[in-house]
Coordinates of C-alpha atoms and ligand atoms in Angstrom, one line a residue:
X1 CA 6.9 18.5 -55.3
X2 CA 8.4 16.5 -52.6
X3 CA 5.5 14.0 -52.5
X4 CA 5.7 13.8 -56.2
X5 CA 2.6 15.9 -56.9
X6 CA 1.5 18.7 -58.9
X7 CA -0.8 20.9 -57.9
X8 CA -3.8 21.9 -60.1
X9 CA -4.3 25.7 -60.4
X10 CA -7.8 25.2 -59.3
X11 CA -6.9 23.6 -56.0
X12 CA -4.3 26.6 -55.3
X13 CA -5.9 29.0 -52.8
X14 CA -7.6 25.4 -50.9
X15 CA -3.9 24.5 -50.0
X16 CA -2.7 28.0 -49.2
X17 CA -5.6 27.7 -46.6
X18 CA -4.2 24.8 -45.0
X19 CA -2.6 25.1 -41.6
X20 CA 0.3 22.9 -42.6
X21 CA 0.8 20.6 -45.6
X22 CA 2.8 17.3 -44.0
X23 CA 0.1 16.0 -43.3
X24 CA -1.5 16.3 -46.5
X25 CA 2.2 14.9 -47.5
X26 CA 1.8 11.8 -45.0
X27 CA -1.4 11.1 -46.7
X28 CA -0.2 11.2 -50.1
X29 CA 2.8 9.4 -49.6
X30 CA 0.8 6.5 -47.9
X31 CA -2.2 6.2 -50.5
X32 CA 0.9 5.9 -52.9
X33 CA -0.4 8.8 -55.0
X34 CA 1.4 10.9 -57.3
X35 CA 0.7 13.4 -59.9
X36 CA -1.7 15.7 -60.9
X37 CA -3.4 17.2 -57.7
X38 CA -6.3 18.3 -58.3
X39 CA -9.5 19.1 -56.3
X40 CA -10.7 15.3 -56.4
X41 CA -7.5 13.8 -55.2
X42 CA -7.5 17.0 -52.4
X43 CA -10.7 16.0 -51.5
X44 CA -9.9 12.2 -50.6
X45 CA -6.7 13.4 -49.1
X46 CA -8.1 15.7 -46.5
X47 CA -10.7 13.0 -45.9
X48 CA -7.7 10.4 -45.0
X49 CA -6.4 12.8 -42.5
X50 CA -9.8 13.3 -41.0
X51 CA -10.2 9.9 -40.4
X52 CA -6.6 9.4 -39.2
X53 CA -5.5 9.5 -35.2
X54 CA -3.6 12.6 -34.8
X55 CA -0.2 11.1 -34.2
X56 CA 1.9 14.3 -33.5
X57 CA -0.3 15.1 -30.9
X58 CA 1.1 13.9 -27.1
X59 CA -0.5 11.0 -26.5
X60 CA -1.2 11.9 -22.9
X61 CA -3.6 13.8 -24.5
X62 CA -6.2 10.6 -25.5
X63 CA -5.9 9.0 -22.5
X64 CA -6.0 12.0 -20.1
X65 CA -7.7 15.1 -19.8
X66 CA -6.0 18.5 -20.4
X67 CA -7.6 20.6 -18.7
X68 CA -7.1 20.6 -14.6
X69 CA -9.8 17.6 -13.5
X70 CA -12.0 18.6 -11.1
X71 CA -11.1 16.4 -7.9
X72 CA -14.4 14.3 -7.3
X73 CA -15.5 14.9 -3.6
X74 CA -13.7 12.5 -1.3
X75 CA -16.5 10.3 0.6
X76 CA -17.7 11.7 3.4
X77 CA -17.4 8.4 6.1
X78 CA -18.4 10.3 8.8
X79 CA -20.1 7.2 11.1
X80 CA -20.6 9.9 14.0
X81 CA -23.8 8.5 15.3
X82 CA -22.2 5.8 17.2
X83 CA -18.9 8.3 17.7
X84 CA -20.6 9.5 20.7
X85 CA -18.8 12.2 23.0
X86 CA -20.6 10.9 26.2
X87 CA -18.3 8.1 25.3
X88 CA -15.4 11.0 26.2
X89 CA -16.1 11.3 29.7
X90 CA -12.6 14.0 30.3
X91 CA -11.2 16.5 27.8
X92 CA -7.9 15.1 26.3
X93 CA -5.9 16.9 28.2
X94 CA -6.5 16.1 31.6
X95 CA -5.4 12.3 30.2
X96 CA -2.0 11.3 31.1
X97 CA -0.3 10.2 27.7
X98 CA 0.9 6.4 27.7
X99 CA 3.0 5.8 24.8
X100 CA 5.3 2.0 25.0
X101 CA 7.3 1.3 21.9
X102 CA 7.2 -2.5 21.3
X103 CA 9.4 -2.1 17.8
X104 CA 10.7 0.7 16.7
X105 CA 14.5 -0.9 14.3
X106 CA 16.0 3.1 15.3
X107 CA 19.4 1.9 17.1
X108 CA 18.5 -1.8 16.9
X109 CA 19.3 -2.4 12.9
X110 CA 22.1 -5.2 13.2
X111 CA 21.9 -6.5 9.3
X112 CA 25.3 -6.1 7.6
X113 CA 23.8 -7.1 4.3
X114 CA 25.1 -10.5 3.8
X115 CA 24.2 -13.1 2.5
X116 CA 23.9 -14.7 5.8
X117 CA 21.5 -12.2 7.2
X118 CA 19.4 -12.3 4.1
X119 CA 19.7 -16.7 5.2
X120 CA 19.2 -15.9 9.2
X121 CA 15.8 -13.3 8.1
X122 CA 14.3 -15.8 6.2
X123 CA 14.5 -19.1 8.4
X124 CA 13.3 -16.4 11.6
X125 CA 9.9 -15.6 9.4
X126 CA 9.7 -19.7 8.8
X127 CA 10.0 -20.3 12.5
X128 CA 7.9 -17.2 13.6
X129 CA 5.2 -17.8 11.3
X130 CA 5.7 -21.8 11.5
X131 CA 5.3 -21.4 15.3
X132 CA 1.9 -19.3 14.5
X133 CA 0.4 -22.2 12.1
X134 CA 0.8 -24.4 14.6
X135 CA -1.8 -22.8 16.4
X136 CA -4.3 -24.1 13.9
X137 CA -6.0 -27.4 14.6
X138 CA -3.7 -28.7 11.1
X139 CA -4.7 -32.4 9.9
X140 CA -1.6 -33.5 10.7
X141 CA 1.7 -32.8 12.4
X142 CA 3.9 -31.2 10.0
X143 CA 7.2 -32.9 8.4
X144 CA 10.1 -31.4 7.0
X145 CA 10.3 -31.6 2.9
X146 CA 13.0 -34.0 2.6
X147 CA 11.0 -36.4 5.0
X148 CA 8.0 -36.4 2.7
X149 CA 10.1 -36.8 -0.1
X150 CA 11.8 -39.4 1.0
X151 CA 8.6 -41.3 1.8
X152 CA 6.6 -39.8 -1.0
X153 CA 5.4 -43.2 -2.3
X154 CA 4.2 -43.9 0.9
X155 CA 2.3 -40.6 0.6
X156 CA 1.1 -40.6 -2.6
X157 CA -2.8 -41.0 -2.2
X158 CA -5.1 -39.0 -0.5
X159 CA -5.9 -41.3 2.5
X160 CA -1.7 -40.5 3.6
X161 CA -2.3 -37.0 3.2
X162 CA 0.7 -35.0 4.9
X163 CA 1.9 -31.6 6.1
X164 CA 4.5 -29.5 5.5
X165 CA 5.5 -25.6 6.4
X166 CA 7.6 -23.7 4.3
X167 CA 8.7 -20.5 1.9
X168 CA 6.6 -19.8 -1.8
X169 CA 8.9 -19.9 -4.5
X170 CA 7.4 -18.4 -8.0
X171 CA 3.9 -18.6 -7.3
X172 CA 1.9 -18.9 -10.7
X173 CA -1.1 -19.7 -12.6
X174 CA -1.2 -22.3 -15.3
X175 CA -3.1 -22.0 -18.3
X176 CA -6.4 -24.3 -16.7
X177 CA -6.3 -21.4 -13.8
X178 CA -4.7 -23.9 -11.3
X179 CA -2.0 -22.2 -9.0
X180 CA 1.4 -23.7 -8.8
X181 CA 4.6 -22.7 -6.6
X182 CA 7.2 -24.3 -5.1
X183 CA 7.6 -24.9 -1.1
X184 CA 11.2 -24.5 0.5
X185 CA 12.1 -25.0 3.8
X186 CA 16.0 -26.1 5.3
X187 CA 15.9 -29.3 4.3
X188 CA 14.6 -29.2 0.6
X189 CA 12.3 -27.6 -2.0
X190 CA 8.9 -29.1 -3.4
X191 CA 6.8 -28.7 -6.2
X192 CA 2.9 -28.4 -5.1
X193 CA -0.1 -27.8 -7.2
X194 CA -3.5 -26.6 -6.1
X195 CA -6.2 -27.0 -8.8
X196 CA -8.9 -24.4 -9.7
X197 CA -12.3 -26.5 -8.4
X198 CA -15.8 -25.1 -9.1
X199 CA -16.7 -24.7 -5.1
X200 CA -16.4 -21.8 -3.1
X201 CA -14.1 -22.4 -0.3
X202 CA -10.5 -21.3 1.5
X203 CA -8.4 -23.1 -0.9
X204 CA -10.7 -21.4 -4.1
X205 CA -10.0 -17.6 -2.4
X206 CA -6.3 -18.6 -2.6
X207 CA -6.6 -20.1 -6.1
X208 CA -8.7 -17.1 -7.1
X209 CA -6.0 -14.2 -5.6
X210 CA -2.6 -16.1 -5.8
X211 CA 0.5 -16.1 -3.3
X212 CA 3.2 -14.1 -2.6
X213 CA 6.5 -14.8 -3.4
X214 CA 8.2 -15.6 -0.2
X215 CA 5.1 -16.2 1.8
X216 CA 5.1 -18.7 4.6
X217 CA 2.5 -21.0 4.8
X218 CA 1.8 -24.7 5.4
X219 CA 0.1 -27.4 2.9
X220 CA -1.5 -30.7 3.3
X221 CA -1.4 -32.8 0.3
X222 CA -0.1 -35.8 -1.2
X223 CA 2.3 -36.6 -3.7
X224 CA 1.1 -37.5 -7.5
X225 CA 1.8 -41.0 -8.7
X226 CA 5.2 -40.3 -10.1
X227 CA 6.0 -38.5 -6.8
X228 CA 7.4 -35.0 -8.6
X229 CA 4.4 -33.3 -7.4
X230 CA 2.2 -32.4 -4.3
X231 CA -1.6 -32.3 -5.3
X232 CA -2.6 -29.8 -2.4
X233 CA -5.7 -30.5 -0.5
X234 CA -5.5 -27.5 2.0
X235 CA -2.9 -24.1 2.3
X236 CA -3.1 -23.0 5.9
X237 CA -2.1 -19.4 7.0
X238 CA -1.9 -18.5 10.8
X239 CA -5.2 -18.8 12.2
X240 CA -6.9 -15.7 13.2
X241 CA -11.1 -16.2 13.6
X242 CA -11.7 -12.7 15.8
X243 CA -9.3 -10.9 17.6
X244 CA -10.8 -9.4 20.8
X245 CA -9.1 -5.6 21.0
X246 CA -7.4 -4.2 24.1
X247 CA -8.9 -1.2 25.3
X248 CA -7.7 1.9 27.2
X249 CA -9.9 1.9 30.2
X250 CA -12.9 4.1 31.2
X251 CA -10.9 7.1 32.6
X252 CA -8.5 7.4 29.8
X253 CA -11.4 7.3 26.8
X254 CA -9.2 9.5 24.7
X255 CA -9.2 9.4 20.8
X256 CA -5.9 9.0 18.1
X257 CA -6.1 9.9 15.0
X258 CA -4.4 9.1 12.1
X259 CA -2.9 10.4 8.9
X260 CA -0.2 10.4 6.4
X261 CA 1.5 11.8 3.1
X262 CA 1.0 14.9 3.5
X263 CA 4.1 15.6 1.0
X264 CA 4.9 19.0 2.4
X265 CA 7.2 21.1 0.1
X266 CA 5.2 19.7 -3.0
X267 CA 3.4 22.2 -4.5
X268 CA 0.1 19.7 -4.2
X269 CA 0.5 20.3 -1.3
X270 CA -2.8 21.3 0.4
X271 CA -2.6 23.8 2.8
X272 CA -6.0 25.8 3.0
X273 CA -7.6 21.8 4.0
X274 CA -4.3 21.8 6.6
X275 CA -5.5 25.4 8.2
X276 CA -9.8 24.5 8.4
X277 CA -8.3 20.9 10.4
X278 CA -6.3 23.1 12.6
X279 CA -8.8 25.2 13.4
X280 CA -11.6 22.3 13.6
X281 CA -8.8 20.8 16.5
X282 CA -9.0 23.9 18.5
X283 CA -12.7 24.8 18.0
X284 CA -14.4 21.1 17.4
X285 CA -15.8 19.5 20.9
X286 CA -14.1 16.2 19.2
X287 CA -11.2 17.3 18.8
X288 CA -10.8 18.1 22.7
X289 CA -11.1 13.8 22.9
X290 CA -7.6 13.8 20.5
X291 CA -4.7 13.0 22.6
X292 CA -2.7 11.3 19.8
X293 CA -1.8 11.9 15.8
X294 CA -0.2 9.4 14.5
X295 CA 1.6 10.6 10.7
X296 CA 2.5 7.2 9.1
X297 CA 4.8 8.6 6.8
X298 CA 5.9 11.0 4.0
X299 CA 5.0 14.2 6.3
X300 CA 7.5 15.6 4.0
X301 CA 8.0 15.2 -0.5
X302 CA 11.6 14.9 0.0
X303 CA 14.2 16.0 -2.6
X304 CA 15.5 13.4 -5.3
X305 CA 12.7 11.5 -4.5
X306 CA 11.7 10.9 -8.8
X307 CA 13.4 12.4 -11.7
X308 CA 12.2 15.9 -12.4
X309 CA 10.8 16.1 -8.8
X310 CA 12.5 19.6 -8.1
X311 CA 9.8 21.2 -10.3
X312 CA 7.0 20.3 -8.4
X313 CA 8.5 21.7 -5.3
X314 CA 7.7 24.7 -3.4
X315 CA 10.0 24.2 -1.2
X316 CA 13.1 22.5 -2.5
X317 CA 15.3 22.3 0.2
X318 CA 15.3 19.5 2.8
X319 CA 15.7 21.1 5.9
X320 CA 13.4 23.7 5.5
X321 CA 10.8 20.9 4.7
X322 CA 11.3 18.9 8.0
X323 CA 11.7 22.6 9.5
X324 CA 8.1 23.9 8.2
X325 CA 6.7 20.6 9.0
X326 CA 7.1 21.0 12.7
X327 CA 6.3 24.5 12.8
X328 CA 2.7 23.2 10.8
X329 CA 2.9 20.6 14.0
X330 CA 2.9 22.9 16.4
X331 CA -0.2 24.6 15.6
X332 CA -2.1 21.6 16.7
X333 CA -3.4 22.1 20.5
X334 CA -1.1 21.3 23.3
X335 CA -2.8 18.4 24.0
X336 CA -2.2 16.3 21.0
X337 CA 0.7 14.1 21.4
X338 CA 2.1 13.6 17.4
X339 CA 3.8 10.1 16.8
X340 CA 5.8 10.4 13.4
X341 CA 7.2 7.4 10.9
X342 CA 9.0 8.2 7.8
X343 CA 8.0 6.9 4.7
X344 CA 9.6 6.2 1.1
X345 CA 9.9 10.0 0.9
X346 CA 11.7 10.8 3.5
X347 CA 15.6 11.0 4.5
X348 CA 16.4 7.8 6.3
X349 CA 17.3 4.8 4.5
X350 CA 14.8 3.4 1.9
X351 CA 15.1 -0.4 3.1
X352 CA 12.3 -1.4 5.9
X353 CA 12.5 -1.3 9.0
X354 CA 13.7 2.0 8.2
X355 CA 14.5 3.8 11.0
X356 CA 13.6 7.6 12.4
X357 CA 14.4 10.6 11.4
X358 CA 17.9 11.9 12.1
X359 CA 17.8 14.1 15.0
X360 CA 19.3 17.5 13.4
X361 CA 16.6 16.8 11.2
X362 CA 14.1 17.0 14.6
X363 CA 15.1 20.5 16.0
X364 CA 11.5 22.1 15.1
X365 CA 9.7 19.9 16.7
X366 CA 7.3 19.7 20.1
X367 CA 5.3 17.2 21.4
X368 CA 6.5 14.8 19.0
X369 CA 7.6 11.1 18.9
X370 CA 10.1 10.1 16.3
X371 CA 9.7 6.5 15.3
X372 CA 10.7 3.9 13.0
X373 CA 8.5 2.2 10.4
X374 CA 6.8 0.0 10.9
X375 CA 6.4 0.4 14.2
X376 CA 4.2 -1.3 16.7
X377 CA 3.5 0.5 20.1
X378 CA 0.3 0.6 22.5
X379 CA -1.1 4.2 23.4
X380 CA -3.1 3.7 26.8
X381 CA -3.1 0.1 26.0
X382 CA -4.4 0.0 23.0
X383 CA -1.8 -2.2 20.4
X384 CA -1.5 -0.2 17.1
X385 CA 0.9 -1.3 14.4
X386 CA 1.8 1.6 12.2
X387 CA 3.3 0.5 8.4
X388 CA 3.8 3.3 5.6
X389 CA 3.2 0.9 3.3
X390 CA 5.2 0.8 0.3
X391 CA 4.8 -3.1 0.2
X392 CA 1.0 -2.5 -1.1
X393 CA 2.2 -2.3 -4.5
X394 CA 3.8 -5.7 -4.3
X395 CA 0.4 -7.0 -3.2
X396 CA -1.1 -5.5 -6.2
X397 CA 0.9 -6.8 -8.4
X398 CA 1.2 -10.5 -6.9
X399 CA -2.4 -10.8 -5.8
X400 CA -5.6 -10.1 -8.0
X401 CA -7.6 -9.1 -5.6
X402 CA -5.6 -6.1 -4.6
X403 CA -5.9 -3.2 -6.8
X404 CA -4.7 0.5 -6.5
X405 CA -8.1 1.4 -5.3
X406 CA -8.6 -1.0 -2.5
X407 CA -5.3 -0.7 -0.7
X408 CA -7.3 -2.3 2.7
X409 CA -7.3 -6.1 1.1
X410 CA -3.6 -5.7 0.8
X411 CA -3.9 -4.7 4.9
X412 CA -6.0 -7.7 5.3
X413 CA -4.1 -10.0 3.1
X414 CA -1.2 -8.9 5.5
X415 CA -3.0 -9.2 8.2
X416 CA -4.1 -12.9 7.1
X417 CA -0.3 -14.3 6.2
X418 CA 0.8 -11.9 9.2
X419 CA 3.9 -10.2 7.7
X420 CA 3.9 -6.4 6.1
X421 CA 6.1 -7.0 3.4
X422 CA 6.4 -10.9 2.3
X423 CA 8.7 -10.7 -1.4
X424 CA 12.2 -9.9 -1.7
X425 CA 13.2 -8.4 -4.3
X426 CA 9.9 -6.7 -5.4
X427 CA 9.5 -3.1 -4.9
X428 CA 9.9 -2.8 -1.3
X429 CA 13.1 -2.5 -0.5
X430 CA 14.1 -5.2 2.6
X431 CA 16.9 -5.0 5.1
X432 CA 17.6 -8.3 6.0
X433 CA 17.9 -8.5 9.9
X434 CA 18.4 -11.8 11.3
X435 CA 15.3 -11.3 13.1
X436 CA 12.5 -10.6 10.5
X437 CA 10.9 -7.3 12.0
X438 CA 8.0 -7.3 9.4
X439 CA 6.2 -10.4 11.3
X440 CA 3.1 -9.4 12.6
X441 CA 4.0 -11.6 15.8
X442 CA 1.1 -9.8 17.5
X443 CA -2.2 -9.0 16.5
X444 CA -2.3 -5.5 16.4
X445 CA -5.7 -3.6 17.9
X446 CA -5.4 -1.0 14.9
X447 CA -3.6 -1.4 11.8
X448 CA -2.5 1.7 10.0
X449 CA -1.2 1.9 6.8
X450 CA -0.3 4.9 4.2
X451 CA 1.5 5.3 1.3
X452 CA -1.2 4.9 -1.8
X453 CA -3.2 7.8 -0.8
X454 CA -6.9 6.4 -0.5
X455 CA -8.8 6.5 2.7
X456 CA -10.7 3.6 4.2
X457 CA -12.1 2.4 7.5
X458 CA -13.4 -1.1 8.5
X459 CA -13.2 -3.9 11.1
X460 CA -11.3 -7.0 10.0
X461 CA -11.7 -10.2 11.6
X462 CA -12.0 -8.1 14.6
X463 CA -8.5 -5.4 14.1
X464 CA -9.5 -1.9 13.4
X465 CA -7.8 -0.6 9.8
X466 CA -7.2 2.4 8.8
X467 CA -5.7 3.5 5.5
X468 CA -5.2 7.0 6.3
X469 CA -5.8 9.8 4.3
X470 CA -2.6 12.1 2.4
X471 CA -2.5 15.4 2.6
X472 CA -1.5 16.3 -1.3
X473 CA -3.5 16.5 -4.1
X474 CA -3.9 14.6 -7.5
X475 CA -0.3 14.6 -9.2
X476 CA 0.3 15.0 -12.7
X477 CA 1.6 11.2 -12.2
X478 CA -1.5 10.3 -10.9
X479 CA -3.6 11.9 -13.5
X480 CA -1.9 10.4 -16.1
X481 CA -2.5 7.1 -13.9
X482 CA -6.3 8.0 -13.8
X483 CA -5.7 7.5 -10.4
X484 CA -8.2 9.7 -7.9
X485 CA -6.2 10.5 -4.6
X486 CA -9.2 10.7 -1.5
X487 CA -7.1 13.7 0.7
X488 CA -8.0 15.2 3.7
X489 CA -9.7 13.1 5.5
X490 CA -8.8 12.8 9.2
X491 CA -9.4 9.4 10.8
X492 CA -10.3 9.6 14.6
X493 CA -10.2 6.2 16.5
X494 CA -12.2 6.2 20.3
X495 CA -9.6 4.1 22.2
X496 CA -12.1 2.8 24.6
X497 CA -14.7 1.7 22.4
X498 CA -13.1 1.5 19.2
X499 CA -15.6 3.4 17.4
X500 CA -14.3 5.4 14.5
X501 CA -14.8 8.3 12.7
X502 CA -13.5 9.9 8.9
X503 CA -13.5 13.5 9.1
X504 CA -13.3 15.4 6.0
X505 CA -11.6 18.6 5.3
X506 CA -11.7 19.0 1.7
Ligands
FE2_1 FE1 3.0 9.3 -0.2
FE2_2 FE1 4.9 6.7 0.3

């Protein structure tokens, strides 16, 4: 009756067998049909609803799996065969631990937020990175923006090329694929435009992956004829060809290894993988070559971390995360030195550097290091540069050829523009300190990063990375992301050869 329709007695005991009727309704109402129902017009009714996409169904439902996914096994990168233990001539212990903390902001965080710091951070990351450029064999010596446009007639063919350094404002691509941004430094802001060629070179890779806002780079070009644009014949980011890694010497061939997000207190949490690697650390001949772990971050889930976090806790109380964690920690064998960094989820301030943990949060602790992240520090002379990594997603987003999957091209596109976390006002949240802390000023030996929860290994442009692995399983988030997690998987780095190693525990 509400749809206007009258059902035929014959058609009687069909409808009483329906499960529901509104959608029989919806159909009706939407073929514009009305009176007499009878067992043609049921017919073509039911048909519509076949055919239609069950709209009152979650929609999570077509576009994820409902029933618990089966994790896919992580990939097993063991590389032992040139992980040799003749290469570990003493057991761990007998190796005098040599731990100096080059950066660490804990204590040292001077910004007061103004808009002076925010002024003093920026021009420090011009002149650090500036200073790096001119390392590089440039074309020519680099101006300041108002001196080239003030000459830019003078410069406005490729024979009177120039050279400038500065800040990328709102990089972008135009509609013929050429990249555009504009280039500030003190003394004025420029308009430049790199074109999309059909080569392969340098300038093509930028083209190709974009820029960051807030990068700092130099760019020889020349202006265009009515001298509002620079036509850009070459970007150049600090040089770095092959970095030749420090190593600890001969009689301290110890190993650290490296992970992160282990999310404790989340009830992905996984703890039977946590209990085989603590056993493999007392019983594996390896593990006796382990005189460092190094957590970059998130040992613990945190509380208020997302809306509706508390129901995915097991443990929902703070303290008696941090206080489990280093309880876990201290099942690890008496020789393994732990170096921790907090990460987004923990309980220090969000904005980077972000210092350590607080010390009553520390009480449960032994034989461990509380640092800041990032935080850059040489263990028996070996330079390692320790980042959570929140910043990734900014390089995903700003640079396509950084994806969720591959979180190691945003470590080497850091490495490349040396700085962790180039954009302000992105998703990494910035402290400005006068001094911009999140220059890599040195080239590190091994770079560690976190934070997305994938696992890879390689050697870039001669500096060990390491994304390490999490400790926590898929979460519903990441299901409904489609994104696979890789956890458990211990990274183990020889500190006098270098050689690494991805031991899995899953
Ligand atoms: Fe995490
Ligand atoms: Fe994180």
């Amino acid at each position: 009756m509400q749809a206007g329709l009258l059902p035929a007695r014959s058609v009687r005991d069909r409808l009483l067998a329906l499960p529901k009727i509104e959608p029989l309704i919806e159909a009706a109402n939407a073929g514009g049909h009305k009176g007499l129902l009878d067992e043609n017009l049921l017919d073509k009714l039911l048909s519509e609803i076949k055919k239609k996409p069950k709209i009152s169904e979650p929609i999570a439902r077509t576009i994820a799996p409902i029933e618990k996914p089966k994790p896919k096994p992580a990939p097993r990168m063991h590389q032992l065969d040139h992980y040799r233990l003749d290469d570990f001539p003493i057991h761990a212990k007998d190796v005098d631990a040599e731990i100096t903390v080059h950066f660490d902001i804990t204590g040292n965080s001077v910004t007061e937020g103004k808009k002076e710091d925010i002024r003093s951070c920026f021009n420090d990351r011009l002149k650090q990175i500036r200073r790096l450029i001119l390392d590089k064999n440039l074309p020519n010596r680099p101006i300041g923006v108002d001196e080239a446009i003030r000459y830019r007639k003078r410069y406005n063919n490729r024979d009177d090329a120039f050279t400038i350094i500065g800040l990328v404002n709102e990089p972008r691509t135009t509609k013929n694929g050429h990249l555009i941004f504009s280039l500030e430094d003190s003394s004025g802001q420029v308009t430049c435009l790199l074109s999309q060629r059909d080569e392969e070179d340098e300038n093509q890779t930028i083209v190709h992956a974009g820029l960051m806002d807030d990068d700092a780079i130099g760019v020889s070009g020349y202006f265009s004829q009515t001298g509002d644009i620079i036509y850009v014949e070459d970007i150049h980011f600090p040089p770095l060809t092959q970095h030749n890694k420090r190593r600890s010497s001969e009689d301290q061939a110890v190993s650290a290894a490296f992970i992160s997000d282990l999310h404790l207190g989340s009830k992905t949490f996984l703890e039977p993988q946590w209990h085989k690697m603590i056993r493999w650390f007392h019983d594996d001949p390896l593990a006796k070559t382990i005189r460092y772990l190094v957590i970059s971050g998130d040992g613990v889930d945190g509380v208020g971390i997302y809306p509706g976090q508390d129901k995915e806790l097991n443990i929902p109380d703070l303290f008696n995360q941090y206080s489990r964690l280093g309880t876990m920690l201290q099942e690890l064998p008496d020789w393994v030195e732990v170096l921790l960094l907090p990460g987004n989820h923990d309980a220090v301030r969000p904005a980077e550097p972000q210092p350590a943990l607080d010390p009553e949060l520390q009480t449960d602790y032994n034989n461990t290091l509380f640092v800041g992240n990032p935080c850059d520090f040489s263990l028996n002379g070996v330079r390692v540069l320790s980042y959570h990594g929140v910043s990734i997603m900014d390089f995903v987003s700003s640079l396509r050829t950084v994806t969720f999957d591959t979180p190691e091209a945003a470590m080497r596109a850091m490495i490349d523009r040396r700085h962790l976390a180039p954009s302000w006002g992105g998703k990494t949240p910035l402290s400005p300190e006068p001094e911009d802390r999140l220059v890599i000023a040195e080239v590190p030996d091994i770079f560690v990063t976190g934070h997305v929860h994938g696992h890879h290994i390689e050697t870039y442009k001669g500096v060990n990375l390491v994304h390490s692995s999490t400790w926590q399983d898929q979460t519903d988030y990441q299901r409904m992301l489609g994104f696979q997690p890789k956890p458990c998987i211990l990274t183990v780095v020889n500190l006098h050869t270098h050689a690494m190693a991805a031991i899995p525990f899953v």
